[in-house]
Amino acid sequence: MSSPNEAYEKLGAFYLGKTFDLDSKQEQDDLVLYDSKDLTTHAVCVGMTGSGKTGLCVGLLEEAAIDGIPALVIDPKGDLTNLLLTFPDLRPGDFRPWISEDDARRQGMTSDQFAKSQAELWKNGLAKWGQTGDRIRRLREAADFTIYTPGSDAGMPLSILSSFAAPPPAVLAEADLYRDRISTTVTSLLGLMGIDADPIRSREHILISTLLDGSWQQGQSLDLGALIQLVQKPPVSRIGVLDLESFYPSRDRFELAMALNNLLAAPGFSRWMTGEPVDVDRLLYGPDGKPRVSICSIAHLSEAERMFFVSLLLNQALGWMRSRSGTTSLRALIYMDEIFGYMPPVAEPPSKKAMLTLLKQARAFGVGLVLATQNPVDLDYKGLSNCGTWLLGRLQTERDKNRVLDGLEGVSAGAGARFDRGAMEETLAGLGKRVFLMHNVHEEEPVVFHTRWAMSYLRGPLTRDQIRVLMQPRKETTQPAAAPHAAPSSATAPSTAAVPTPPPVATIPSTPPFPSTPPVPSAPPVAAAASPQAMAHPQRPVLPPDIPQAFLPVRGWASSGEVFYRSRLIGVSNVHFVDTRRGLEADESLTLIIPLEEGISGIDWAEAAALDLTLDDLASEPHGPARFDVLPSKASSKKSYSSWNKSLKDYLYRHRRYDLFKSKNLGEISRPGESEREFRIRIAEAGREERDLRIEKLRKDYVPKFNRIRERIRRAEITVQKEKEQATGARTQAVISLGATL
């Protein structure tokens, strides 16, 4: 908390509101600032409809975005799409397209009048809480906000194909996590088909789990089409101790394959197969490393489809989390609104295991979960006990209140803190709209506060058409991947100029980068036009046996017809870069190709083109019927290759660079092979860690001093009070004495 004259824009602090006095029913001047790193122990927000729960959670996500924390938001109702309704200028025209026409009619206003009233309401509300349009602008610039609609093209579509991809090594290496990944994926898929499958008793579940396990262990990804084929013809002969036909006869497997095929062929299911992959790293960070707030709106889906998607998404989040290094600071948020049904106290839906695993393990990786619900009795107690912060609003029933009190008592006992159940019950009974009790195990005592005004326009769930309008600019700027070109009908192949050159690989000026693998001194031709060429010969060039000869592969071209090869020189090298001062080392494999012409003397490797090929990609024999151009005379001499090899080494030593990125503020340098995006994400996380460590150090240094000052003030106030009482008593005694004397 902070005094009113201090700004709320503090490093790593989320501005949630101001303290609230329940006796006077008035908000106080003290600001409520929440430490971002406290969210690594997760939070649960409970409140009945109308309590202001959505506004509080939206405000929390806004603060996280301003702090550079990416968030993955699961939105079953559609309320969180309001995070994109931010209007820095607060003009009525900005609000006009998004107002509720029904609300305008109920207020007896025209649409324009209602838009103007909403703009004024938001302007005045923000001003009351010390916020302006500039802070909204800062919010918009801090992160990219995107609405994803799996199974629909209203927002950005998401493809579930990656959900059947082989998990990363970090997941494969952990048996429990890998087993849960398979079980959840299969249970979700069968649930989407209407099959309530038990992982132990269901043969459908056991068969598909076996197929996924066999493919994933070999590093092979699957899609539904491949899975259907494997169901019909499994690559195993036994399941357990039973042979395949006894366990699951082919006729029954065909029925399962047909059910999967019907799912794949359903008209609406095609939308699940298009769009961006369910890649948590891409959902949390943009191509340039900028944080993202990705809102997965699933209000339009059926219950089975919601469970299918949420389960797959949470498992993808687990895999992504496992691939990160540990951190003590908040790295990312996973927020789910209205969690009812996804983590029940008794049942075991596919989403429950993944969610409990995240609650138990995510702290070590800096991933915080925020779960919101109206009914705490619908949540698993083991999950609630892992939440270090409780945000409690008005509760609907005594049963809900008792469940919350039980949970708080358990959390307090686990943290070794004192818990006064009677006082807490009395506090909960006095909460009103937008007034919440925050119980944070990292703080000495709970605090009652009034939530600040949300910067986003909280107009309620958006329609599909409104989501489509919001996401249209994003769709226009997102270009689909180019389709591969069809192979030409004639036997042709690209010329040297058509060979794509990859962008230059990056640089640390370093020690001499001599190639450990000498360049291949060969004259492998690159295919050109198939028509007969002048000076072309039907026989391949004859070279001395100590000069290796290779041919570029003919890929994606017609197999019939004659190919014409041209003479080229290829240099293959492995460049080793070293910067001893910074302790950096890197290796780079490089393949260069340059034309060989008659009369050539020296080779200017600066004119060479780079090839995305290795020695293993080169063919030892030409492709089918072929003709060859005349080989220059110097290409038949071993001495020429020694000279060209030496010039290649000299070129690499003088000109080859390995570029790295550097942060001027932190002095950090990117690691070899680390992209700019990865470097930006890493230094942002390192900056937050350093910030949190310094804040903690300041607290340790100054909190005792503040406590001593407060104690001195308290003692001084007691002394003053005693002296006042003594002075009052003395005056009273003097009056009594005077009266007695008179």
XYZ file of C-alpha atoms in Angstrom:
742
model
C 0.000 0.000 0.000
C 1.017 3.574 -0.534
C 0.098 7.042 0.653
C -2.092 9.110 -1.683
C 0.649 11.506 -2.698
C 2.741 8.688 -4.180
C 2.302 7.613 -7.800
C 0.899 4.150 -8.502
C 3.282 3.590 -11.428
C 5.779 1.583 -9.418
C 8.090 -1.068 -10.792
C 6.523 -4.502 -10.549
C 3.417 -3.199 -8.741
C -0.154 -3.638 -10.005
C -2.555 -0.797 -9.182
C -5.747 -2.551 -8.056
C -7.614 0.214 -6.197
C -7.808 1.935 -2.825
C -8.422 0.695 0.683
C -12.052 0.678 1.829
C -13.478 1.214 5.307
C -16.388 -1.154 5.886
C -17.721 0.805 8.868
C -18.067 4.132 7.062
C -18.594 2.521 3.663
C -16.030 4.920 2.199
C -12.887 4.362 0.179
C -9.694 5.676 1.743
C -6.715 7.484 0.252
C -4.273 4.574 0.559
C -3.529 2.877 -2.772
C -3.572 -0.899 -3.024
C -0.505 -1.997 -4.982
C 0.033 -5.707 -5.596
C 3.532 -7.130 -6.174
C 3.623 -8.880 -9.542
C 5.921 -11.649 -8.303
C 3.274 -12.638 -5.728
C 1.226 -13.969 -8.645
C 3.743 -16.787 -9.131
C 1.902 -18.437 -6.225
C -1.331 -18.004 -8.213
C -4.596 -16.294 -7.375
C -8.274 -17.144 -7.215
C -11.010 -14.526 -7.616
C -14.448 -15.378 -6.232
C -17.572 -13.262 -6.459
C -21.207 -13.575 -7.415
C -22.703 -11.929 -10.493
C -22.630 -8.156 -10.098
C -19.812 -8.161 -7.534
C -17.349 -6.494 -9.929
C -15.245 -9.634 -10.426
C -14.806 -9.090 -14.171
C -13.716 -5.468 -13.680
C -11.123 -6.503 -11.087
C -9.693 -9.245 -13.293
C -9.637 -6.986 -16.353
C -7.755 -4.409 -14.285
C -5.273 -7.079 -13.186
C -4.637 -8.093 -16.801
C -4.251 -4.440 -17.807
C -1.616 -3.920 -15.112
C 0.241 -7.068 -16.189
C 0.289 -5.890 -19.813
C 1.669 -2.475 -18.814
C 4.384 -4.306 -16.859
C 5.331 -6.298 -19.983
C 3.843 -9.596 -18.755
C 2.253 -11.665 -21.550
C -1.026 -13.423 -20.791
C -2.963 -16.381 -22.115
C -6.645 -15.719 -21.411
C -9.311 -18.433 -21.635
C -12.691 -16.745 -21.939
C -15.734 -19.069 -21.781
C -18.286 -16.202 -21.555
C -16.851 -13.575 -23.895
C -16.396 -10.791 -21.323
C -12.605 -10.608 -21.635
C -12.824 -9.558 -25.288
C -13.485 -6.097 -23.819
C -9.716 -5.810 -23.312
C -9.526 -4.651 -26.935
C -11.984 -1.793 -26.342
C -9.472 0.839 -25.231
C -9.941 4.417 -26.404
C -7.128 6.814 -25.404
C -8.978 9.904 -26.692
C -12.221 8.925 -24.895
C -14.365 10.354 -27.708
C -18.046 9.412 -28.055
C -17.360 8.279 -31.619
C -14.887 5.689 -30.304
C -17.546 4.185 -28.048
C -20.397 4.376 -30.582
C -19.735 1.105 -32.524
C -19.470 -0.933 -29.318
C -22.369 0.239 -27.163
C -25.300 -2.026 -26.387
C -28.363 -0.844 -28.276
C -30.584 -2.563 -25.701
C -28.933 -0.590 -22.893
C -29.490 2.621 -24.843
C -33.200 1.854 -25.265
C -33.579 0.995 -21.586
C -32.036 4.357 -20.726
C -34.425 6.109 -23.118
C -31.543 7.464 -25.218
C -30.570 7.388 -28.844
C -27.419 5.481 -29.731
C -25.413 8.683 -30.115
C -26.637 10.025 -26.782
C -25.812 6.778 -25.033
C -22.325 6.682 -26.610
C -21.722 10.219 -25.367
C -22.881 9.291 -21.861
C -20.582 6.247 -21.834
C -17.611 8.341 -22.954
C -18.307 10.821 -20.160
C -18.784 7.997 -17.668
C -15.423 6.470 -18.545
C -13.623 9.808 -18.624
C -14.927 10.786 -15.197
C -14.411 7.305 -13.769
C -10.780 7.188 -14.878
C -10.132 10.714 -13.592
C -11.502 9.791 -10.163
C -8.909 7.043 -9.944
C -6.033 9.199 -11.199
C -5.943 7.730 -14.709
C -5.986 9.449 -18.089
C -6.055 8.644 -21.755
C -2.255 8.623 -21.729
C -2.294 5.549 -19.512
C -4.702 3.847 -21.923
C -2.307 4.706 -24.751
C 0.540 3.222 -22.761
C -1.494 0.057 -22.261
C -2.118 -0.300 -25.989
C 1.539 0.198 -26.802
C 2.798 -2.200 -24.128
C 1.343 -5.394 -25.620
C -0.462 -6.833 -28.624
C -4.080 -7.786 -27.874
C -5.564 -10.542 -30.046
C -8.839 -12.474 -29.954
C -8.621 -16.110 -31.044
C -11.773 -18.090 -31.826
C -10.992 -21.827 -32.204
C -13.533 -23.534 -34.405
C -14.648 -20.200 -35.867
C -13.313 -17.586 -38.259
C -14.843 -14.639 -36.363
C -11.518 -13.880 -34.676
C -8.115 -15.315 -35.452
C -8.623 -19.057 -36.004
C -6.470 -21.631 -34.237
C -5.418 -24.940 -35.722
C -5.372 -27.950 -33.401
C -3.033 -29.949 -35.663
C -0.053 -28.992 -33.518
C -1.815 -30.578 -30.545
C -1.056 -33.995 -32.049
C 2.546 -33.037 -32.711
C 5.307 -34.844 -30.856
C 5.889 -33.057 -27.519
C 9.197 -31.324 -26.799
C 12.072 -33.296 -25.226
C 11.394 -31.716 -21.817
C 7.952 -33.376 -21.768
C 9.212 -36.697 -23.140
C 11.861 -36.824 -20.436
C 9.330 -36.534 -17.589
C 7.294 -39.716 -17.391
C 4.342 -38.356 -15.375
C 3.962 -35.252 -17.525
C 4.271 -37.278 -20.738
C 1.700 -39.836 -19.572
C -0.727 -37.075 -18.604
C -0.185 -35.420 -21.993
C -1.203 -38.592 -23.809
C -4.145 -39.315 -21.509
C -5.544 -35.777 -21.724
C -5.161 -35.600 -25.502
C -6.950 -38.921 -26.030
C -9.690 -38.221 -23.480
C -10.352 -34.820 -25.059
C -10.478 -36.254 -28.570
C -12.856 -39.061 -27.594
C -14.976 -36.594 -25.632
C -15.320 -34.512 -28.780
C -16.665 -37.676 -30.470
C -19.164 -38.209 -27.657
C -17.267 -41.162 -26.144
C -16.920 -41.018 -22.352
C -13.733 -43.060 -22.169
C -12.020 -44.333 -19.031
C -8.220 -44.426 -19.507
C -8.003 -47.844 -17.811
C -11.087 -49.656 -19.137
C -11.797 -48.128 -22.527
C -10.157 -50.025 -25.383
C -10.592 -46.971 -27.617
C -8.572 -44.929 -25.150
C -5.910 -47.614 -24.743
C -5.501 -48.144 -28.502
C -5.193 -44.468 -29.427
C -2.876 -43.886 -26.456
C -0.651 -46.722 -27.686
C -0.581 -45.261 -31.190
C 0.284 -41.768 -29.959
C 2.971 -43.123 -27.656
C 4.595 -45.157 -30.431
C 4.665 -42.208 -32.821
C 5.775 -39.592 -30.289
C 8.571 -41.761 -28.927
C 9.989 -41.843 -32.466
C 9.630 -38.066 -32.776
C 6.825 -38.390 -35.342
C 3.882 -35.983 -35.269
C 0.390 -37.047 -36.264
C -2.734 -35.471 -37.663
C -6.231 -36.917 -37.631
C -5.816 -38.393 -41.101
C -2.683 -40.293 -40.093
C -4.334 -41.369 -36.828
C -7.283 -42.838 -38.760
C -4.906 -44.907 -40.871
C -3.048 -46.127 -37.796
C -6.332 -47.150 -36.144
C -7.168 -49.302 -39.159
C -3.677 -50.773 -39.453
C -1.841 -50.373 -36.136
C 1.951 -50.861 -36.271
C 1.696 -53.182 -33.243
C 0.700 -56.822 -33.011
C -0.046 -56.967 -29.289
C -1.709 -54.698 -26.731
C -0.473 -55.755 -23.308
C -0.360 -59.554 -23.328
C -3.204 -59.951 -25.834
C -2.803 -60.048 -29.580
C -4.307 -57.093 -31.411
C -7.264 -58.980 -32.934
C -8.316 -60.381 -29.568
C -8.054 -57.013 -27.868
C -9.668 -54.927 -30.614
C -10.883 -56.810 -33.742
C -10.368 -55.118 -37.106
C -14.129 -54.789 -37.658
C -14.496 -52.790 -34.426
C -11.392 -50.737 -35.253
C -12.996 -49.843 -38.565
C -16.008 -48.427 -36.695
C -13.674 -46.281 -34.570
C -11.855 -45.143 -37.711
C -15.214 -44.220 -39.273
C -16.170 -42.207 -36.186
C -12.872 -40.326 -36.380
C -13.368 -39.811 -40.099
C -16.895 -38.484 -39.551
C -15.441 -35.982 -37.098
C -12.817 -34.952 -39.622
C -15.365 -34.744 -42.451
C -17.932 -32.729 -40.479
C -18.451 -29.349 -42.220
C -17.717 -27.298 -39.109
C -14.622 -29.256 -38.111
C -12.543 -27.901 -40.986
C -12.304 -24.613 -39.094
C -10.406 -26.426 -36.358
C -7.708 -27.312 -38.889
C -6.941 -23.827 -40.205
C -5.270 -20.806 -38.699
C -2.311 -20.297 -36.410
C -1.027 -23.364 -34.556
C -1.773 -23.759 -30.852
C 1.779 -22.701 -30.040
C 1.944 -21.142 -26.565
C 5.205 -19.356 -27.320
C 3.597 -17.609 -30.318
C 0.481 -16.854 -28.286
C 2.566 -15.140 -25.593
C 5.094 -13.284 -27.755
C 4.964 -11.667 -31.181
C 7.559 -12.159 -33.938
C 9.553 -9.231 -32.532
C 9.377 -10.502 -28.950
C 6.665 -8.050 -27.921
C 4.348 -9.415 -25.181
C 0.909 -10.567 -26.260
C -2.406 -10.838 -24.480
C -4.077 -13.688 -26.364
C -7.770 -14.012 -25.572
C -9.137 -17.437 -26.514
C -12.869 -16.804 -26.765
C -14.770 -20.111 -26.590
C -18.294 -18.871 -25.834
C -19.491 -20.097 -29.249
C -18.407 -23.710 -28.671
C -20.371 -26.628 -27.252
C -19.448 -28.025 -23.839
C -17.532 -30.947 -25.376
C -15.659 -28.636 -27.735
C -14.757 -26.268 -24.902
C -13.370 -29.098 -22.811
C -11.450 -30.426 -25.819
C -9.826 -27.083 -26.534
C -9.101 -26.078 -22.926
C -7.486 -29.439 -22.191
C -5.259 -29.277 -25.248
C -4.307 -25.659 -24.579
C -3.377 -26.335 -20.943
C -1.247 -29.300 -21.981
C 0.508 -27.153 -24.566
C 1.132 -24.609 -21.796
C 2.683 -27.340 -19.657
C 5.015 -28.345 -22.477
C 6.007 -24.723 -23.121
C 6.588 -24.137 -19.404
C 8.868 -27.165 -19.166
C 11.034 -25.775 -21.968
C 11.742 -22.560 -19.992
C 14.404 -21.985 -17.377
C 13.450 -21.358 -13.762
C 12.837 -17.826 -12.500
C 11.650 -16.115 -9.330
C 9.840 -13.331 -11.208
C 6.505 -13.395 -12.991
C 7.134 -14.505 -16.574
C 3.611 -15.063 -17.920
C -0.021 -15.233 -16.822
C -2.639 -17.869 -17.562
C -6.098 -16.538 -16.734
C -9.336 -18.465 -16.947
C -12.713 -16.888 -16.374
C -15.645 -18.919 -14.999
C -13.705 -22.073 -14.216
C -16.857 -23.979 -13.255
C -16.685 -27.562 -14.575
C -12.978 -27.536 -15.441
C -11.582 -28.331 -11.954
C -14.471 -29.888 -10.003
C -13.946 -31.387 -6.545
C -15.003 -34.948 -7.426
C -15.071 -35.608 -11.190
C -11.928 -35.962 -13.336
C -12.477 -34.085 -16.638
C -9.470 -33.920 -19.015
C -8.708 -30.330 -18.016
C -8.355 -31.059 -14.303
C -5.010 -32.893 -14.312
C -3.300 -30.273 -16.438
C -4.676 -27.443 -14.299
C -3.631 -29.062 -11.024
C -0.164 -29.737 -12.438
C 0.181 -26.089 -13.415
C -0.943 -24.960 -9.959
C 1.625 -27.222 -8.306
C 4.619 -26.684 -10.587
C 4.246 -23.400 -12.490
C 5.683 -21.259 -9.702
C 9.219 -22.508 -10.340
C 8.962 -21.322 -13.948
C 7.488 -17.897 -13.198
C 4.045 -18.744 -14.609
C 1.104 -17.455 -12.591
C -2.472 -18.764 -12.795
C -5.477 -16.580 -12.044
C -8.763 -18.484 -11.760
C -12.150 -16.792 -11.478
C -15.449 -18.313 -10.422
C -18.840 -17.466 -8.945
C -19.129 -20.645 -6.888
C -16.107 -21.805 -4.846
C -17.886 -25.066 -3.966
C -17.399 -26.098 -7.592
C -13.586 -26.010 -7.314
C -11.240 -28.751 -6.193
C -9.923 -28.037 -2.703
C -6.397 -29.267 -3.587
C -6.258 -26.674 -6.326
C -7.489 -23.848 -4.107
C -4.855 -24.682 -1.474
C -2.146 -23.863 -4.032
C -3.401 -20.297 -4.516
C -1.468 -17.769 -2.443
C -3.763 -14.812 -3.191
C -7.525 -14.823 -2.659
C -9.627 -11.978 -4.058
C -13.052 -12.306 -2.476
C -16.155 -10.349 -3.386
C -19.808 -10.728 -2.473
C -20.799 -14.388 -2.112
C -24.194 -15.786 -2.932
C -24.774 -18.497 -0.344
C -23.632 -19.522 3.130
C -22.255 -22.685 1.569
C -19.976 -20.606 -0.668
C -18.880 -18.517 2.314
C -18.040 -21.589 4.395
C -16.086 -23.120 1.536
C -14.055 -19.925 1.161
C -13.393 -19.789 4.901
C -12.254 -23.420 4.880
C -9.914 -22.665 2.007
C -8.499 -19.544 3.643
C -7.947 -21.419 6.871
C -6.036 -24.137 5.040
C -3.887 -21.646 3.120
C -3.100 -19.695 6.311
C -2.147 -22.862 8.154
C 0.139 -23.875 5.305
C 1.819 -20.472 5.379
C 2.126 -20.520 9.185
C -0.082 -17.436 9.551
C -2.767 -16.730 12.149
C -6.358 -16.960 10.941
C -9.331 -15.410 12.726
C -12.337 -17.167 11.232
C -14.918 -15.073 13.046
C -13.402 -11.736 11.984
C -13.008 -12.971 8.419
C -16.642 -14.113 8.292
C -17.775 -10.700 9.522
C -15.638 -8.969 6.885
C -17.028 -11.116 4.062
C -20.566 -10.284 5.149
C -19.888 -6.551 4.752
C -18.534 -6.593 1.193
C -20.460 -4.666 -1.468
C -20.228 -4.032 -5.195
C -16.632 -3.565 -6.402
C -15.402 -4.063 -2.833
C -13.086 -7.044 -2.346
C -11.101 -8.662 0.403
C -7.553 -9.558 -0.630
C -5.872 -12.278 1.414
C -2.252 -12.540 0.294
C 0.030 -15.027 2.067
C 2.960 -12.725 1.280
C 1.449 -9.882 3.335
C 0.987 -9.602 7.086
C -2.772 -9.121 7.035
C -5.741 -9.049 4.630
C -6.877 -5.785 3.103
C -10.329 -4.611 2.017
C -10.246 -2.439 -1.087
C -12.410 -0.798 -3.723
C -11.351 -1.748 -7.271
C -10.065 0.980 -9.580
C -11.843 1.966 -12.792
C -11.014 -0.320 -15.722
C -9.297 1.315 -18.682
C -11.070 -1.083 -21.060
C -14.690 -0.335 -21.951
C -16.692 -3.018 -20.130
C -19.693 -3.292 -22.401
C -20.262 -7.040 -21.910
C -19.660 -9.976 -24.290
C -18.953 -9.058 -27.903
C -20.865 -10.644 -30.759
C -19.103 -12.648 -33.466
C -19.577 -9.805 -35.917
C -17.985 -7.344 -33.499
C -15.042 -9.707 -32.939
C -14.703 -10.038 -36.716
C -14.544 -6.245 -37.089
C -11.894 -5.978 -34.359
C -9.709 -8.684 -35.886
C -10.090 -7.750 -39.553
C -6.999 -5.473 -39.609
C -4.945 -8.252 -38.030
C -6.172 -10.785 -40.588
C -5.265 -8.448 -43.438
C -1.705 -8.045 -42.162
C -1.257 -11.782 -41.503
C -0.223 -13.269 -44.816
C -0.855 -16.988 -45.310
C 2.090 -19.165 -46.140
C 2.806 -19.284 -49.837
C 1.681 -22.415 -51.571
C 4.407 -24.472 -53.203
C 4.777 -23.976 -56.934
C 3.770 -26.796 -59.155
C 6.542 -28.701 -60.818
C 7.024 -27.719 -64.446
C 6.125 -30.214 -67.094
C 9.474 -30.054 -68.847
C 12.693 -31.365 -67.324
C 14.072 -28.094 -66.003
C 15.796 -27.005 -62.847
C 16.741 -23.621 -61.429
C 19.821 -21.782 -62.546
C 22.413 -20.614 -60.071
C 20.802 -17.191 -59.834
C 17.544 -18.797 -58.731
C 19.101 -20.566 -55.768
C 17.826 -18.705 -52.682
C 20.487 -17.147 -50.525
C 19.705 -17.211 -46.794
C 20.198 -13.994 -44.835
C 23.701 -13.458 -43.469
C 24.305 -15.172 -40.201
C 25.294 -12.979 -37.472
C 28.633 -11.531 -35.895
C 31.282 -11.431 -33.313
C 34.634 -10.399 -34.764
C 36.725 -13.319 -33.656
C 39.871 -15.354 -33.911
C 40.760 -16.776 -37.337
C 37.781 -18.899 -38.416
C 39.579 -21.624 -40.322
C 37.262 -24.287 -41.709
C 37.670 -27.594 -39.972
C 36.157 -29.291 -43.013
C 38.015 -28.274 -46.155
C 35.933 -27.040 -49.078
C 34.927 -29.769 -51.450
C 37.099 -29.129 -54.507
C 34.595 -30.183 -57.059
C 32.842 -28.874 -60.103
C 29.271 -29.953 -59.490
C 26.975 -28.549 -62.149
C 23.755 -26.776 -61.297
C 20.868 -27.776 -63.559
C 19.638 -25.240 -66.099
C 17.450 -25.421 -69.217
C 16.833 -28.840 -70.687
C 17.163 -27.690 -74.266
C 20.478 -28.496 -76.016
C 23.181 -25.946 -75.317
C 26.150 -24.888 -77.369
C 29.313 -26.727 -76.398
C 27.228 -29.255 -74.395
C 28.344 -32.887 -74.181
C 26.353 -35.998 -73.369
C 29.188 -37.326 -71.164
C 29.986 -36.101 -67.688
C 33.343 -34.325 -67.274
C 36.286 -36.605 -66.586
C 38.368 -35.510 -63.583
C 41.403 -36.988 -61.840
C 40.463 -39.411 -59.060
C 41.776 -37.076 -56.324
C 39.289 -34.369 -57.318
C 35.824 -35.180 -55.909
C 32.878 -34.514 -58.185
C 29.284 -34.012 -57.030
C 25.921 -32.990 -58.446
C 23.249 -30.765 -57.004
C 20.092 -32.762 -56.291
C 17.136 -32.372 -58.611
C 14.168 -31.883 -56.279
C 10.550 -31.405 -57.222
C 11.197 -31.528 -60.965
C 9.967 -33.844 -63.689
C 11.646 -37.227 -63.628
C 11.645 -37.613 -67.400
C 13.529 -35.567 -69.941
C 17.125 -34.471 -70.249
C 18.788 -32.203 -67.697
C 21.577 -29.810 -68.592
C 24.305 -29.357 -65.975
C 26.590 -26.346 -65.709
C 29.986 -26.308 -64.051
C 30.168 -24.763 -60.600
C 32.666 -24.776 -57.759
C 31.350 -25.567 -54.292
C 33.129 -24.690 -51.063
C 31.925 -26.365 -47.888
C 33.305 -25.116 -44.576
C 32.748 -25.200 -40.847
C 33.652 -21.798 -39.386
C 34.534 -21.568 -35.700
C 34.089 -18.177 -34.016
C 35.642 -17.352 -30.657
C 35.462 -14.268 -28.464
C 37.643 -15.070 -25.448
C 36.942 -11.766 -23.713
C 33.203 -12.441 -23.574
C 33.553 -16.216 -23.334
C 31.582 -16.818 -26.538
C 32.018 -19.595 -29.071
C 29.967 -20.508 -32.111
C 30.166 -22.769 -35.156
C 28.679 -22.104 -38.535
C 28.380 -24.518 -41.440
C 28.560 -22.705 -44.752
C 28.176 -23.912 -48.327
C 29.096 -21.507 -51.143
C 28.711 -21.955 -54.896
C 30.293 -19.943 -57.685
C 30.406 -20.364 -61.509
C 33.492 -21.824 -63.235
C 34.351 -20.215 -66.559
C 37.126 -20.765 -69.091
C 40.170 -18.601 -68.423
C 39.380 -18.285 -64.723
C 42.420 -17.645 -62.498
C 41.442 -16.605 -58.978
C 38.103 -17.089 -57.238
C 36.322 -14.122 -55.640
C 34.313 -15.866 -52.953
C 32.536 -12.616 -52.130
C 30.593 -13.161 -55.368
C 29.538 -16.677 -54.341
C 25.974 -17.562 -53.425
C 25.092 -19.459 -50.266
C 23.376 -22.828 -50.530
C 21.140 -24.375 -47.904
C 22.784 -27.736 -48.502
C 25.319 -29.986 -46.790
C 27.729 -32.574 -48.159
C 25.156 -35.294 -47.518
C 22.655 -33.499 -49.764
C 24.936 -33.683 -52.826
C 24.484 -36.532 -55.281
C 27.392 -38.616 -56.517
C 25.728 -39.294 -59.888
C 23.784 -37.065 -62.312
C 20.020 -37.265 -62.455
C 18.863 -39.470 -65.382
C 19.654 -38.491 -68.965
C 21.834 -35.380 -68.860
C 24.116 -33.131 -70.854
C 27.055 -31.166 -69.489
C 28.815 -27.966 -70.440
C 32.546 -27.806 -71.061
C 34.675 -27.898 -67.929
C 37.339 -25.137 -67.761
C 40.871 -26.469 -68.102
C 41.928 -25.176 -64.654
C 39.173 -27.270 -63.088
C 41.102 -30.403 -64.036
C 44.227 -29.381 -62.118
C 44.730 -30.348 -58.474
C 46.841 -27.194 -57.931
C 43.836 -25.007 -58.770
C 41.837 -26.470 -55.916
C 44.648 -25.886 -53.436
C 44.722 -22.239 -54.512
C 40.932 -21.921 -54.355
C 40.882 -23.604 -50.949
C 43.433 -21.110 -49.642
C 41.465 -18.165 -51.022
C 38.295 -19.500 -49.356
C 40.067 -19.640 -45.985
C 41.338 -16.111 -46.492
C 37.866 -14.871 -47.441
C 36.257 -16.508 -44.404
C 38.943 -15.120 -42.064
C 38.634 -11.557 -43.355
C 34.951 -11.221 -44.148
C 32.811 -13.811 -42.401
C 30.977 -12.370 -39.407
C 28.773 -13.726 -36.663
C 26.382 -11.007 -35.543
C 25.036 -10.886 -32.014
C 22.561 -8.494 -30.415
C 23.392 -6.279 -27.465
C 21.220 -4.520 -24.908
C 22.757 -1.150 -24.094
C 20.734 -0.783 -20.897
C 21.602 -4.156 -19.391
C 24.905 -4.743 -21.174
C 23.671 -8.225 -22.116
C 24.773 -9.902 -25.365
C 22.724 -12.518 -27.161
C 23.851 -16.120 -27.185
C 25.077 -17.744 -30.402
C 22.085 -18.977 -32.353
C 19.656 -16.852 -30.338
C 17.261 -14.858 -32.501
C 16.445 -11.211 -31.844
C 12.966 -12.261 -30.676
C 14.366 -14.783 -28.199
C 16.955 -12.258 -26.998
C 14.330 -9.572 -26.410
C 12.190 -12.006 -24.421
C 15.182 -13.168 -22.363
C 16.440 -9.693 -21.465
C 12.898 -8.600 -20.562
C 12.678 -11.525 -18.137
C 16.211 -10.818 -16.839
C 15.255 -7.172 -16.309
C 12.205 -8.162 -14.256
C 14.285 -10.570 -12.176
C 16.885 -7.881 -11.485
C 14.137 -5.367 -10.666
C 12.438 -7.742 -8.218
C 15.739 -8.565 -6.519
C 16.537 -4.870 -6.041
C 13.039 -4.124 -4.736
C 13.366 -6.995 -2.274
C 16.772 -5.714 -1.171
C 15.370 -2.226 -0.614
C 12.565 -3.686 1.452
C 14.967 -5.653 3.610
C 17.088 -2.535 4.099
C 14.303 -0.050 4.780
C 11.369 -1.979 6.255
C 13.143 -2.353 9.650
C 13.928 1.372 9.573
C 10.315 2.202 8.736
C 9.141 -0.108 11.520
C 11.450 1.573 14.010
C 10.193 5.019 12.930
C 6.571 3.854 13.207
C 7.284 2.493 16.687
C 8.855 5.795 17.748
C 5.852 7.666 16.350
C 3.513 5.295 18.202
C 5.378 5.822 21.481
C 5.448 9.578 20.947
C 1.711 9.576 20.300
C 1.152 7.580 23.504
C 3.324 10.032 25.429
C 1.460 13.011 23.969
C -1.841 11.387 24.816
C -0.732 10.758 28.406
C 0.476 14.314 28.769
C -2.821 15.595 27.386
C -4.702 13.445 29.883
C -2.424 14.635 32.686
C -2.886 18.277 31.641
C -6.642 17.798 31.499
C -6.553 16.125 34.893
C -4.439 18.925 36.357
C -6.853 21.565 35.087
C -9.777 19.655 36.491
C -8.063 19.292 39.863
C -7.231 23.014 39.887
C -10.870 23.892 39.241
C -11.991 21.519 42.004
C -9.433 22.982 44.430
C -10.500 26.507 43.569
C -14.120 25.590 44.108
C -13.341 24.006 47.450
C -11.388 27.068 48.517
C -14.248 29.371 47.545
